[in-house]
GROMACS .gro file of N, CA and C in nm:
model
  450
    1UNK      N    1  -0.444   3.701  -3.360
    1UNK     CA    2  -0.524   3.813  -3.314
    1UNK      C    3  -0.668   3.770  -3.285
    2UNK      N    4  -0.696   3.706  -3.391
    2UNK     CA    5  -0.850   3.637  -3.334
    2UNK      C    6  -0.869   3.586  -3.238
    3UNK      N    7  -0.773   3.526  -3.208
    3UNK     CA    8  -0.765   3.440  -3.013
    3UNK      C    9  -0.782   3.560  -2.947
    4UNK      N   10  -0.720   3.651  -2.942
    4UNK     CA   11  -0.743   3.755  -2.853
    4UNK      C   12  -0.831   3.815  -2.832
    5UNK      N   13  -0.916   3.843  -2.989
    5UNK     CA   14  -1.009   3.902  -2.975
    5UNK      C   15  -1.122   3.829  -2.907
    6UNK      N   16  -1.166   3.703  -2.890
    6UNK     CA   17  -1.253   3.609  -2.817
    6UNK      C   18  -1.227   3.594  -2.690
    7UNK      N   19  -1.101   3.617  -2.639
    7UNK     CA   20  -1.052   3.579  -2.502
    7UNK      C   21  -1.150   3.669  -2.392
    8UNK      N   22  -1.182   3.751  -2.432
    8UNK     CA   23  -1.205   3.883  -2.351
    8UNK      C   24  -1.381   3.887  -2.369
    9UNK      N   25  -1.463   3.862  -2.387
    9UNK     CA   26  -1.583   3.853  -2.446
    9UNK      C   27  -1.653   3.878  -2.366
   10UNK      N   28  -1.648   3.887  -2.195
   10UNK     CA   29  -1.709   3.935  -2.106
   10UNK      C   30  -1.721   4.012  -2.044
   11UNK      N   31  -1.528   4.050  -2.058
   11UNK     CA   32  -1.501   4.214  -2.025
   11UNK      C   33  -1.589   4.280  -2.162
   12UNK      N   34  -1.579   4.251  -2.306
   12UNK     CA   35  -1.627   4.334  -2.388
   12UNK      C   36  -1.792   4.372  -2.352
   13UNK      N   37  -1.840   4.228  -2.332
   13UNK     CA   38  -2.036   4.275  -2.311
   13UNK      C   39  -2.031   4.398  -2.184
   14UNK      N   40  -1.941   4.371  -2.080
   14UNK     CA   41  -1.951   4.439  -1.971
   14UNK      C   42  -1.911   4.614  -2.011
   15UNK      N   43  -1.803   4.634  -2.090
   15UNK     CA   44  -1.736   4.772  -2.097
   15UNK      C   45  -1.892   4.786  -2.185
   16UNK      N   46  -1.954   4.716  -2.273
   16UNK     CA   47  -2.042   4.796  -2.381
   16UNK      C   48  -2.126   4.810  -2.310
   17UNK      N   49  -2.171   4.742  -2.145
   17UNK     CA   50  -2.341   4.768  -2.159
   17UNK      C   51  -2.281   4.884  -2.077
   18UNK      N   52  -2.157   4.932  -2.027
   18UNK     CA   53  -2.132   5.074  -1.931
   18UNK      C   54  -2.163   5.167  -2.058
   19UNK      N   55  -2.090   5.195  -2.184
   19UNK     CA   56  -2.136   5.214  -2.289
   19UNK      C   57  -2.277   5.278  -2.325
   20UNK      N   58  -2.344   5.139  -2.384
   20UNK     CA   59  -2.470   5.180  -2.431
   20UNK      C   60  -2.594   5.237  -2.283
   21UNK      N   61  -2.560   5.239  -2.217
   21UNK     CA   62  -2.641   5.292  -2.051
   21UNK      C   63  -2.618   5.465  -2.049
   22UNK      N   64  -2.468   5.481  -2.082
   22UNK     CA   65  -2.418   5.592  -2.056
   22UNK      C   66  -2.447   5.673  -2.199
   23UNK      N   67  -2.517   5.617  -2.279
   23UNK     CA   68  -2.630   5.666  -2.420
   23UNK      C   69  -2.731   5.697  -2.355
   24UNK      N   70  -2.798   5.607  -2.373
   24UNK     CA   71  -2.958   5.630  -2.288
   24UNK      C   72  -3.002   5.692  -2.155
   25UNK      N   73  -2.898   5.619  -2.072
   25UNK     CA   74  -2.960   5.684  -1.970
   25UNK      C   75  -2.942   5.859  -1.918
   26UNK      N   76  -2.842   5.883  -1.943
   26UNK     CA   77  -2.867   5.984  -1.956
   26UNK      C   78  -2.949   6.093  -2.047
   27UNK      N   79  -3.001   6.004  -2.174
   27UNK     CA   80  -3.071   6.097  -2.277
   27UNK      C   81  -3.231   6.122  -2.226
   28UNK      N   82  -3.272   5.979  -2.146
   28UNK     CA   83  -3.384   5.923  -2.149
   28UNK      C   84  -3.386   6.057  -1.946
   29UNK      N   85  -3.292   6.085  -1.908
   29UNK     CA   86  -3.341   6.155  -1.757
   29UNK      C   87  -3.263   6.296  -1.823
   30UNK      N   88  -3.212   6.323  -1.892
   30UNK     CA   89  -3.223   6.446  -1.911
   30UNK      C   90  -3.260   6.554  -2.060
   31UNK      N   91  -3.297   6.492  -2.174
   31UNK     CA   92  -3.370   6.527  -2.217
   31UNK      C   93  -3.528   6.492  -2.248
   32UNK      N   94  -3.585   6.616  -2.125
   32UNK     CA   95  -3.735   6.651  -2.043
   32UNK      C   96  -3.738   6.730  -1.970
   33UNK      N   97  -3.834   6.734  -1.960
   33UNK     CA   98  -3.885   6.876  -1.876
   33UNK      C   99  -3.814   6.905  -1.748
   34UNK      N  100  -3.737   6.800  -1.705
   34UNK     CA  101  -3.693   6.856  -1.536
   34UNK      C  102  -3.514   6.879  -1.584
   35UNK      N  103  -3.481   6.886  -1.734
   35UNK     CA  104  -3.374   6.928  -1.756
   35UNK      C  105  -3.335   7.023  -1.863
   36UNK      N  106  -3.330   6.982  -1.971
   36UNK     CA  107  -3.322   7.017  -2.158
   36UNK      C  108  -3.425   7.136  -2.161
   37UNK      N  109  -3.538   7.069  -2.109
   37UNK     CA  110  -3.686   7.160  -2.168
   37UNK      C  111  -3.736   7.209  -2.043
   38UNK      N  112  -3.624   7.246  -1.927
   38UNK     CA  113  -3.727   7.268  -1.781
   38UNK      C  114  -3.701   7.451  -1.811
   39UNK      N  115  -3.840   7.512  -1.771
   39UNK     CA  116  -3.876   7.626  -1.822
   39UNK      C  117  -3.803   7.756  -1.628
   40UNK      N  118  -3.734   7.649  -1.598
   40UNK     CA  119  -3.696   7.743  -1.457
   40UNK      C  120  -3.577   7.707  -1.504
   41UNK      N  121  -3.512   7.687  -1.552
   41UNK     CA  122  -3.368   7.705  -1.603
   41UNK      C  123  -3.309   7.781  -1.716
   42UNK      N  124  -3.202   7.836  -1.730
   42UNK     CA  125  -3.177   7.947  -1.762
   42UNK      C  126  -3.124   7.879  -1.969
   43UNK      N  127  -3.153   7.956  -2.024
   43UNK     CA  128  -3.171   7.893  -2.219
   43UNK      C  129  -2.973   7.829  -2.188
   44UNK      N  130  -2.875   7.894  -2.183
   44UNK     CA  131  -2.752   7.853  -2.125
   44UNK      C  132  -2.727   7.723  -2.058
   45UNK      N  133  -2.746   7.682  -2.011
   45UNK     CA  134  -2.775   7.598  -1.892
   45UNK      C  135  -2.839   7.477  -1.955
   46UNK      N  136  -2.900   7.513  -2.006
   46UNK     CA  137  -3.029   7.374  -2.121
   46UNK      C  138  -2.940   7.410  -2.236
   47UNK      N  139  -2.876   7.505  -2.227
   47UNK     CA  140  -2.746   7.409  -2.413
   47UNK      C  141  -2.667   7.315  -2.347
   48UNK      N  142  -2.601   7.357  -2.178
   48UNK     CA  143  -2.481   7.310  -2.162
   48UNK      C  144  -2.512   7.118  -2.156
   49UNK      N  145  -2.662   7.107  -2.058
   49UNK     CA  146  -2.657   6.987  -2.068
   49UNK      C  147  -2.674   6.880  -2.164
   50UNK      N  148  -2.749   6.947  -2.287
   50UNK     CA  149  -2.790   6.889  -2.383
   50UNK      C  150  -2.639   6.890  -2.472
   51UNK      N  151  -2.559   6.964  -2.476
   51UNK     CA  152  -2.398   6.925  -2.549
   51UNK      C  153  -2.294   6.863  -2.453
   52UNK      N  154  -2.354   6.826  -2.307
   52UNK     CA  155  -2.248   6.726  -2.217
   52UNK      C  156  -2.349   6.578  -2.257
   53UNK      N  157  -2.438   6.602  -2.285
   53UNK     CA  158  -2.515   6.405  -2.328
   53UNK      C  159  -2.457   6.400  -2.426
   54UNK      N  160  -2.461   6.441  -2.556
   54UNK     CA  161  -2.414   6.449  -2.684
   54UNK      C  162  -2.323   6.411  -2.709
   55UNK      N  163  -2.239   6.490  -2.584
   55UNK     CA  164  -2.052   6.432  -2.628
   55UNK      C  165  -2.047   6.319  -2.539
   56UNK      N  166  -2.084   6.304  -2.465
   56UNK     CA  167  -2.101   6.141  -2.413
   56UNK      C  168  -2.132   6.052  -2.429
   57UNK      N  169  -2.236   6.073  -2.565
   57UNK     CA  170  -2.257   5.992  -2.611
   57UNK      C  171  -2.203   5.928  -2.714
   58UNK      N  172  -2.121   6.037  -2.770
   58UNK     CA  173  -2.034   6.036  -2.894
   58UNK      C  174  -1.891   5.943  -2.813
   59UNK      N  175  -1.856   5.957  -2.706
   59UNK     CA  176  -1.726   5.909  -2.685
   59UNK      C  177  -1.797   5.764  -2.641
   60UNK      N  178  -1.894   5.741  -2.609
   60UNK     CA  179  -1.951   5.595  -2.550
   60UNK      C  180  -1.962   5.527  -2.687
   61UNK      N  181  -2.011   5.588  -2.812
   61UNK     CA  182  -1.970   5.528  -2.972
   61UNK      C  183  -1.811   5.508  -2.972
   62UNK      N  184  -1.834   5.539  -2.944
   62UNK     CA  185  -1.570   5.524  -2.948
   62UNK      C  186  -1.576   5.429  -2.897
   63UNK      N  187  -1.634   5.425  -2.738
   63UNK     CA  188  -1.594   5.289  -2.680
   63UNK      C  189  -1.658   5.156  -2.731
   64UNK      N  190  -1.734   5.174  -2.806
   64UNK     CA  191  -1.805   5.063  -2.839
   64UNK      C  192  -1.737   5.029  -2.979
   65UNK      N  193  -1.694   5.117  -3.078
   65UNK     CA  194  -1.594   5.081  -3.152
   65UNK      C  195  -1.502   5.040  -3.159
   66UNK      N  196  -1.420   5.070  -3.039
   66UNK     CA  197  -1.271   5.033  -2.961
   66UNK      C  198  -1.324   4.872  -2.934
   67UNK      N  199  -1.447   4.833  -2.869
   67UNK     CA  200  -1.446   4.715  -2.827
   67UNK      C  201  -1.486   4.584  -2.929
   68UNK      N  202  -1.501   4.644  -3.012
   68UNK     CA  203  -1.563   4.535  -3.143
   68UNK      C  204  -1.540   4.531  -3.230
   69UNK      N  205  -1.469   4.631  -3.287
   69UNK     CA  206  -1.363   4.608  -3.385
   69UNK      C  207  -1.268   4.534  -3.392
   70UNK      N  208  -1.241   4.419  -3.426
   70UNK     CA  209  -1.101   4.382  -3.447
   70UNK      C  210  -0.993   4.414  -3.511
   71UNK      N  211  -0.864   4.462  -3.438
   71UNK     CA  212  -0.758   4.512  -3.456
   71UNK      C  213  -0.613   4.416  -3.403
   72UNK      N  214  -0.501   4.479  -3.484
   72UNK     CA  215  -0.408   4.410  -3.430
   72UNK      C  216  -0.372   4.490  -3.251
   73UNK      N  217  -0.411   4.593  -3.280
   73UNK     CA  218  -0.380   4.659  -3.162
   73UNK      C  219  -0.505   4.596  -3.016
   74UNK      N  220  -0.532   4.509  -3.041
   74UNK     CA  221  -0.712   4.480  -2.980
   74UNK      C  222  -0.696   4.527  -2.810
   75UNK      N  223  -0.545   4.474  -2.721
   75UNK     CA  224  -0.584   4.520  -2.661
   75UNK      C  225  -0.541   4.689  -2.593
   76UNK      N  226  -0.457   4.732  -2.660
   76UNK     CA  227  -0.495   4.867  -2.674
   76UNK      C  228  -0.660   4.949  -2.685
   77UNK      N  229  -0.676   4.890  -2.774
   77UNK     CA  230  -0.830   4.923  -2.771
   77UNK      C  231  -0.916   4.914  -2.652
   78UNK      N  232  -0.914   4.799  -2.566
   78UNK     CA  233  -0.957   4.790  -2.468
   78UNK      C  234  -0.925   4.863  -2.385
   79UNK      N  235  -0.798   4.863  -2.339
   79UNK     CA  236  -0.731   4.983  -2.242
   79UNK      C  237  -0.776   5.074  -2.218
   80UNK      N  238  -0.815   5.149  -2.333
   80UNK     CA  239  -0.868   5.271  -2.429
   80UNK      C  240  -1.027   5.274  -2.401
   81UNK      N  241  -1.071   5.210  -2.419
   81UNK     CA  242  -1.243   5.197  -2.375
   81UNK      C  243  -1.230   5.165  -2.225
   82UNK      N  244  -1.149   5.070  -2.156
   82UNK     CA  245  -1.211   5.130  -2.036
   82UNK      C  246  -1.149   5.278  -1.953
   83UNK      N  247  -1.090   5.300  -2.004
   83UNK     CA  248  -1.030   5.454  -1.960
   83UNK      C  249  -1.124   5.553  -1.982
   84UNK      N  250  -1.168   5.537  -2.134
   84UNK     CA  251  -1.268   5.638  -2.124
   84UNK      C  252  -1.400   5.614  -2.046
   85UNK      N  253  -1.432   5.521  -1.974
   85UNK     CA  254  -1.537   5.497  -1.920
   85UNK      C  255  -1.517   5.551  -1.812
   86UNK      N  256  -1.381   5.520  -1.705
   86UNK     CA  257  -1.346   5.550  -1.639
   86UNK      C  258  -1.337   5.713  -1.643
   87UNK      N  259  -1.312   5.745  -1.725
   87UNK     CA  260  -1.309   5.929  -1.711
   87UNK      C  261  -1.434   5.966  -1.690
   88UNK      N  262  -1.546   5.913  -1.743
   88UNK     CA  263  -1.669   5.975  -1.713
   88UNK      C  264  -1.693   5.952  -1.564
   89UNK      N  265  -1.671   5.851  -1.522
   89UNK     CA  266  -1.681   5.811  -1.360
   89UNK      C  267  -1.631   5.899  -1.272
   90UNK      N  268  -1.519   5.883  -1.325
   90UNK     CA  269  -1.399   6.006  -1.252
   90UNK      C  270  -1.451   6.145  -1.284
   91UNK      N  271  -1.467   6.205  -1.411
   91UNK     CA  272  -1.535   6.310  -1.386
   91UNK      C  273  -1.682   6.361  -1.292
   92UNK      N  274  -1.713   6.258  -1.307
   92UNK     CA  275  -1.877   6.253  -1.198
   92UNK      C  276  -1.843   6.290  -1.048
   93UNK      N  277  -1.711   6.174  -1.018
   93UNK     CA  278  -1.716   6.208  -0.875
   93UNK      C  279  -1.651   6.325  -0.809
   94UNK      N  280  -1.548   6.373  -0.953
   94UNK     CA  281  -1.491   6.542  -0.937
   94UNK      C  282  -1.583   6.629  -0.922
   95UNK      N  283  -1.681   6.636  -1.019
   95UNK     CA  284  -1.806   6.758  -0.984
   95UNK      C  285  -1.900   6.738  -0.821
   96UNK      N  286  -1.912   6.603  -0.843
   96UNK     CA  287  -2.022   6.569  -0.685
   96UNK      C  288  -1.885   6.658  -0.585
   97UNK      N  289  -1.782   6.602  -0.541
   97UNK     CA  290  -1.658   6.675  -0.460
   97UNK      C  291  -1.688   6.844  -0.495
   98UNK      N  292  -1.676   6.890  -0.617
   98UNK     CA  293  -1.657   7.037  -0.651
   98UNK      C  294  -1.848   7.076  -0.599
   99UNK      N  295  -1.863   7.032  -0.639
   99UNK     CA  296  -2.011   7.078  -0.559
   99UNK      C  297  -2.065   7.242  -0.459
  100UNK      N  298  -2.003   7.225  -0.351
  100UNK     CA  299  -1.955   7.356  -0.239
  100UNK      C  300  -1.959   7.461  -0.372
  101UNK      N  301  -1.861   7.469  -0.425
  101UNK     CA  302  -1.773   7.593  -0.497
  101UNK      C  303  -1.887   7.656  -0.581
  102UNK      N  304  -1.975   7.571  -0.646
  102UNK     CA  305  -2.083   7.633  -0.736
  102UNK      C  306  -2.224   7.588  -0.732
  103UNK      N  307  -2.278   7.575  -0.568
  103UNK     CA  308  -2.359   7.557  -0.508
  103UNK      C  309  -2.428   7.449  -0.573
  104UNK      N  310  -2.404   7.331  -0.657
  104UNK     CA  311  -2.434   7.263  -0.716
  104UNK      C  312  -2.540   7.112  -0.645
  105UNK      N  313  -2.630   7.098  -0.715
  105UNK     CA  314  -2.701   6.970  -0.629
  105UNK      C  315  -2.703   6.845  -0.708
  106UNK      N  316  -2.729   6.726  -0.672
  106UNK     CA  317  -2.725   6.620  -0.703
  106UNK      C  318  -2.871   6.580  -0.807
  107UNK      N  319  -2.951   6.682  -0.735
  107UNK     CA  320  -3.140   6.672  -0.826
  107UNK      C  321  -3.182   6.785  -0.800
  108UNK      N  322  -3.276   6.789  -0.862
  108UNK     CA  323  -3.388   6.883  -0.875
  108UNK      C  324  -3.518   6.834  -0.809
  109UNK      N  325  -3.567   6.968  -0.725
  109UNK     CA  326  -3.712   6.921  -0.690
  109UNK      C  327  -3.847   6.824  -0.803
  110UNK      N  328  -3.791   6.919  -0.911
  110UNK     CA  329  -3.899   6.821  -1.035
  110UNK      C  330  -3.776   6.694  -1.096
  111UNK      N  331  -3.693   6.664  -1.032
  111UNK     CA  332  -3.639   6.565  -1.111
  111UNK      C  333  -3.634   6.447  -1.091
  112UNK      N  334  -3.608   6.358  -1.064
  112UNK     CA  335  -3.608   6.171  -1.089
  112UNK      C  336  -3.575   6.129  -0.912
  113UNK      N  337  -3.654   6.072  -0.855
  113UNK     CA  338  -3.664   6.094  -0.694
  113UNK      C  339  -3.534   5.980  -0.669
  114UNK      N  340  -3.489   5.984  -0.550
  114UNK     CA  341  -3.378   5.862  -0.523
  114UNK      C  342  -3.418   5.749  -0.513
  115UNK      N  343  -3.331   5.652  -0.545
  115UNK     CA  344  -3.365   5.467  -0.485
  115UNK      C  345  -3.435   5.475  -0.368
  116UNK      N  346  -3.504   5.387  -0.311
  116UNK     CA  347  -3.552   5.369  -0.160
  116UNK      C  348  -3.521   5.242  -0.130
  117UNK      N  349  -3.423   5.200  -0.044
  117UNK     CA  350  -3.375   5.087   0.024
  117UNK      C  351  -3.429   5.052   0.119
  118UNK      N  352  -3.463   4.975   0.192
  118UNK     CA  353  -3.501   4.894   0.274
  118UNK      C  354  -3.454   4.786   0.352
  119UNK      N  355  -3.330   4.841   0.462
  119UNK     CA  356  -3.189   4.709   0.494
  119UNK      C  357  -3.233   4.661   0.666
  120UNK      N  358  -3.298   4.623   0.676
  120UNK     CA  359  -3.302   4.562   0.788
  120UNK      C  360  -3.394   4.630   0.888
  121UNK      N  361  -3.520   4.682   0.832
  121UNK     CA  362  -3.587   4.806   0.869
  121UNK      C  363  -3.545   4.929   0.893
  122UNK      N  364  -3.437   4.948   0.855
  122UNK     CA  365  -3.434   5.091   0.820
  122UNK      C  366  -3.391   5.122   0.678
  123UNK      N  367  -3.456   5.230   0.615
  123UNK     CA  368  -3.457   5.246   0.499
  123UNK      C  369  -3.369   5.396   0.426
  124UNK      N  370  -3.289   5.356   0.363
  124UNK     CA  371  -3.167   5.437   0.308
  124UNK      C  372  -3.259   5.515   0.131
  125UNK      N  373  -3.218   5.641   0.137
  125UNK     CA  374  -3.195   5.712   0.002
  125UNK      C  375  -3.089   5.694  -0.061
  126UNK      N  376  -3.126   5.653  -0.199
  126UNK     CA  377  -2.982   5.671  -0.285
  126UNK      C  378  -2.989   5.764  -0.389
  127UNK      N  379  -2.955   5.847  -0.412
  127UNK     CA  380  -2.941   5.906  -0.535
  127UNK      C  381  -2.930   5.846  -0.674
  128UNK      N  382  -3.017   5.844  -0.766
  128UNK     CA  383  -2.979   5.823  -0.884
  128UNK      C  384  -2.870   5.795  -0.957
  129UNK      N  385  -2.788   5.919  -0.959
  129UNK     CA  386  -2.713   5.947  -1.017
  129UNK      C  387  -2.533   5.876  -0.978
  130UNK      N  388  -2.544   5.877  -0.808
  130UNK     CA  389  -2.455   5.785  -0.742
  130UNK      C  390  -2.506   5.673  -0.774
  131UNK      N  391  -2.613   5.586  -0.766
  131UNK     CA  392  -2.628   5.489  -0.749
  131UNK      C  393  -2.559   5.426  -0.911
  132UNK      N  394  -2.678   5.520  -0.986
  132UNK     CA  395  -2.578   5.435  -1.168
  132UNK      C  396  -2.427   5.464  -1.172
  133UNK      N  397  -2.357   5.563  -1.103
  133UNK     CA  398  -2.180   5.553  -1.114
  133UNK      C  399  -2.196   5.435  -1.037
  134UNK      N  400  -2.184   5.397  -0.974
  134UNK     CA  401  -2.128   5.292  -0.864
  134UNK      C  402  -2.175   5.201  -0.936
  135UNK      N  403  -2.288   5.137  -1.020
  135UNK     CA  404  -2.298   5.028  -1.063
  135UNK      C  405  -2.220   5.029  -1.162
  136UNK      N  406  -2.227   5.155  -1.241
  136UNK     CA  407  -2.138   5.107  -1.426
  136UNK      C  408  -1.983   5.100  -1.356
  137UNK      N  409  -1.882   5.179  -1.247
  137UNK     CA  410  -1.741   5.168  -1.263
  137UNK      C  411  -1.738   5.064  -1.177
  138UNK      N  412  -1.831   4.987  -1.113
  138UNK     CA  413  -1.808   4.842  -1.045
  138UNK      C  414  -1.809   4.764  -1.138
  139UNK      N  415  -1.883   4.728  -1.304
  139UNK     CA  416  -1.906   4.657  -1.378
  139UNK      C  417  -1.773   4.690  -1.501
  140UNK      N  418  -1.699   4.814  -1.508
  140UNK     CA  419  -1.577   4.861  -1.601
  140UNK      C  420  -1.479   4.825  -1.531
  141UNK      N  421  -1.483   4.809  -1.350
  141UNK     CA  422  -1.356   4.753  -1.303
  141UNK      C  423  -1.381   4.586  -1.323
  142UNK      N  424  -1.465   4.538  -1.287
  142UNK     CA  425  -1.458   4.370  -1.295
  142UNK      C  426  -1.429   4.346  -1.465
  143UNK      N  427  -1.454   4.408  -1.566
  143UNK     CA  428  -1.401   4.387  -1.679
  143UNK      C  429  -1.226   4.435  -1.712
  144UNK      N  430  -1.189   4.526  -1.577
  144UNK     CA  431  -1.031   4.551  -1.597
  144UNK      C  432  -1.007   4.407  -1.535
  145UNK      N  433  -1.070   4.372  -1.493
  145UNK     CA  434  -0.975   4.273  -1.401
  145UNK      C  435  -0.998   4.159  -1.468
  146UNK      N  436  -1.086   4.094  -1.566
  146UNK     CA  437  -1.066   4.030  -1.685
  146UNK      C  438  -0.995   3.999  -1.780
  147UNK      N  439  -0.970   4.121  -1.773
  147UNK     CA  440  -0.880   4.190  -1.902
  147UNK      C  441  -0.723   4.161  -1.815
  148UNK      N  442  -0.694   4.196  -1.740
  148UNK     CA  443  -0.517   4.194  -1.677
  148UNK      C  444  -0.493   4.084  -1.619
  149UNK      N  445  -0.659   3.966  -1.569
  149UNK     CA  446  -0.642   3.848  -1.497
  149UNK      C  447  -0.614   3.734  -1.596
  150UNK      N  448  -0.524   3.665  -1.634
  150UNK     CA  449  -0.576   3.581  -1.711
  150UNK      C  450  -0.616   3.423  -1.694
   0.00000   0.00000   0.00000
């Protein structure tokens, strides 16, 4: 089991830093004033987001337990951590899609402005919020493929 558990050591840094990002970063852009504590949003609304970081953050502790613990089951565990990473991804890009239905936006006028790119003189917006999915489930898939490549 110990072989196993070492084999994988890059998928593991990789699933944890999707992990520990998906702690912070979301704590660090939404509890403040343009979310948790923004005084144009409704007291409802500032519980819901402050108990969707919470539990995300709580299941991103799972995954980080799943990945460093050694078990006989080890790579179950893994499976298991990147799935749940993957659900947060997957849930992200369900709401951006559901969007229409509950007039929903990507930011707020007071909130965290987009990337500014710069590709060949012309210069692209990225959203925040797309931009960190696309980096963490590009960095949880190259660790699936670690993990199943051997």
């Amino acid at each position: 089991m110990e072989n196993i558990f070492e084999l994988n050591q890059v998928a593991r840094i990789l699933i944890s830093i999707v992990a520990v990002v998906l702690i912070l970063g979301p704590a660090k852009a939404d509890f403040n004033a343009t979310h948790a504590t923004n005084p144009l949003w409704t007291p409802h609304a500032r519980f819901h987001v402050v108990w969707q970081v919470l539990y995300n953050s709580c299941v991103s502790l799972v995954v980080l337990y799943l990945v460093w613990t050694p078990s006989s089951e080890y790579l179950t565990h893994i499976y298991l951590a990147l799935v749940l990473n993957y659900l947060w991804g997957g849930n992200f890009v369900l709401t951006l899609i559901a969007m229409p239905l509950f007039d929903g936006s990507l930011a707020d006028v007071n909130g965290i402005k987009p990337f500014r790119f710069t590709i060949f003189g012309t210069e692209y917006l990225v959203d925040t919020n797309v931009f960190g999915c696309v980096i963490l489930m590009s960095l949880n898939t190259i660790a699936l493929f670690l993990v199943v490549t051997p």
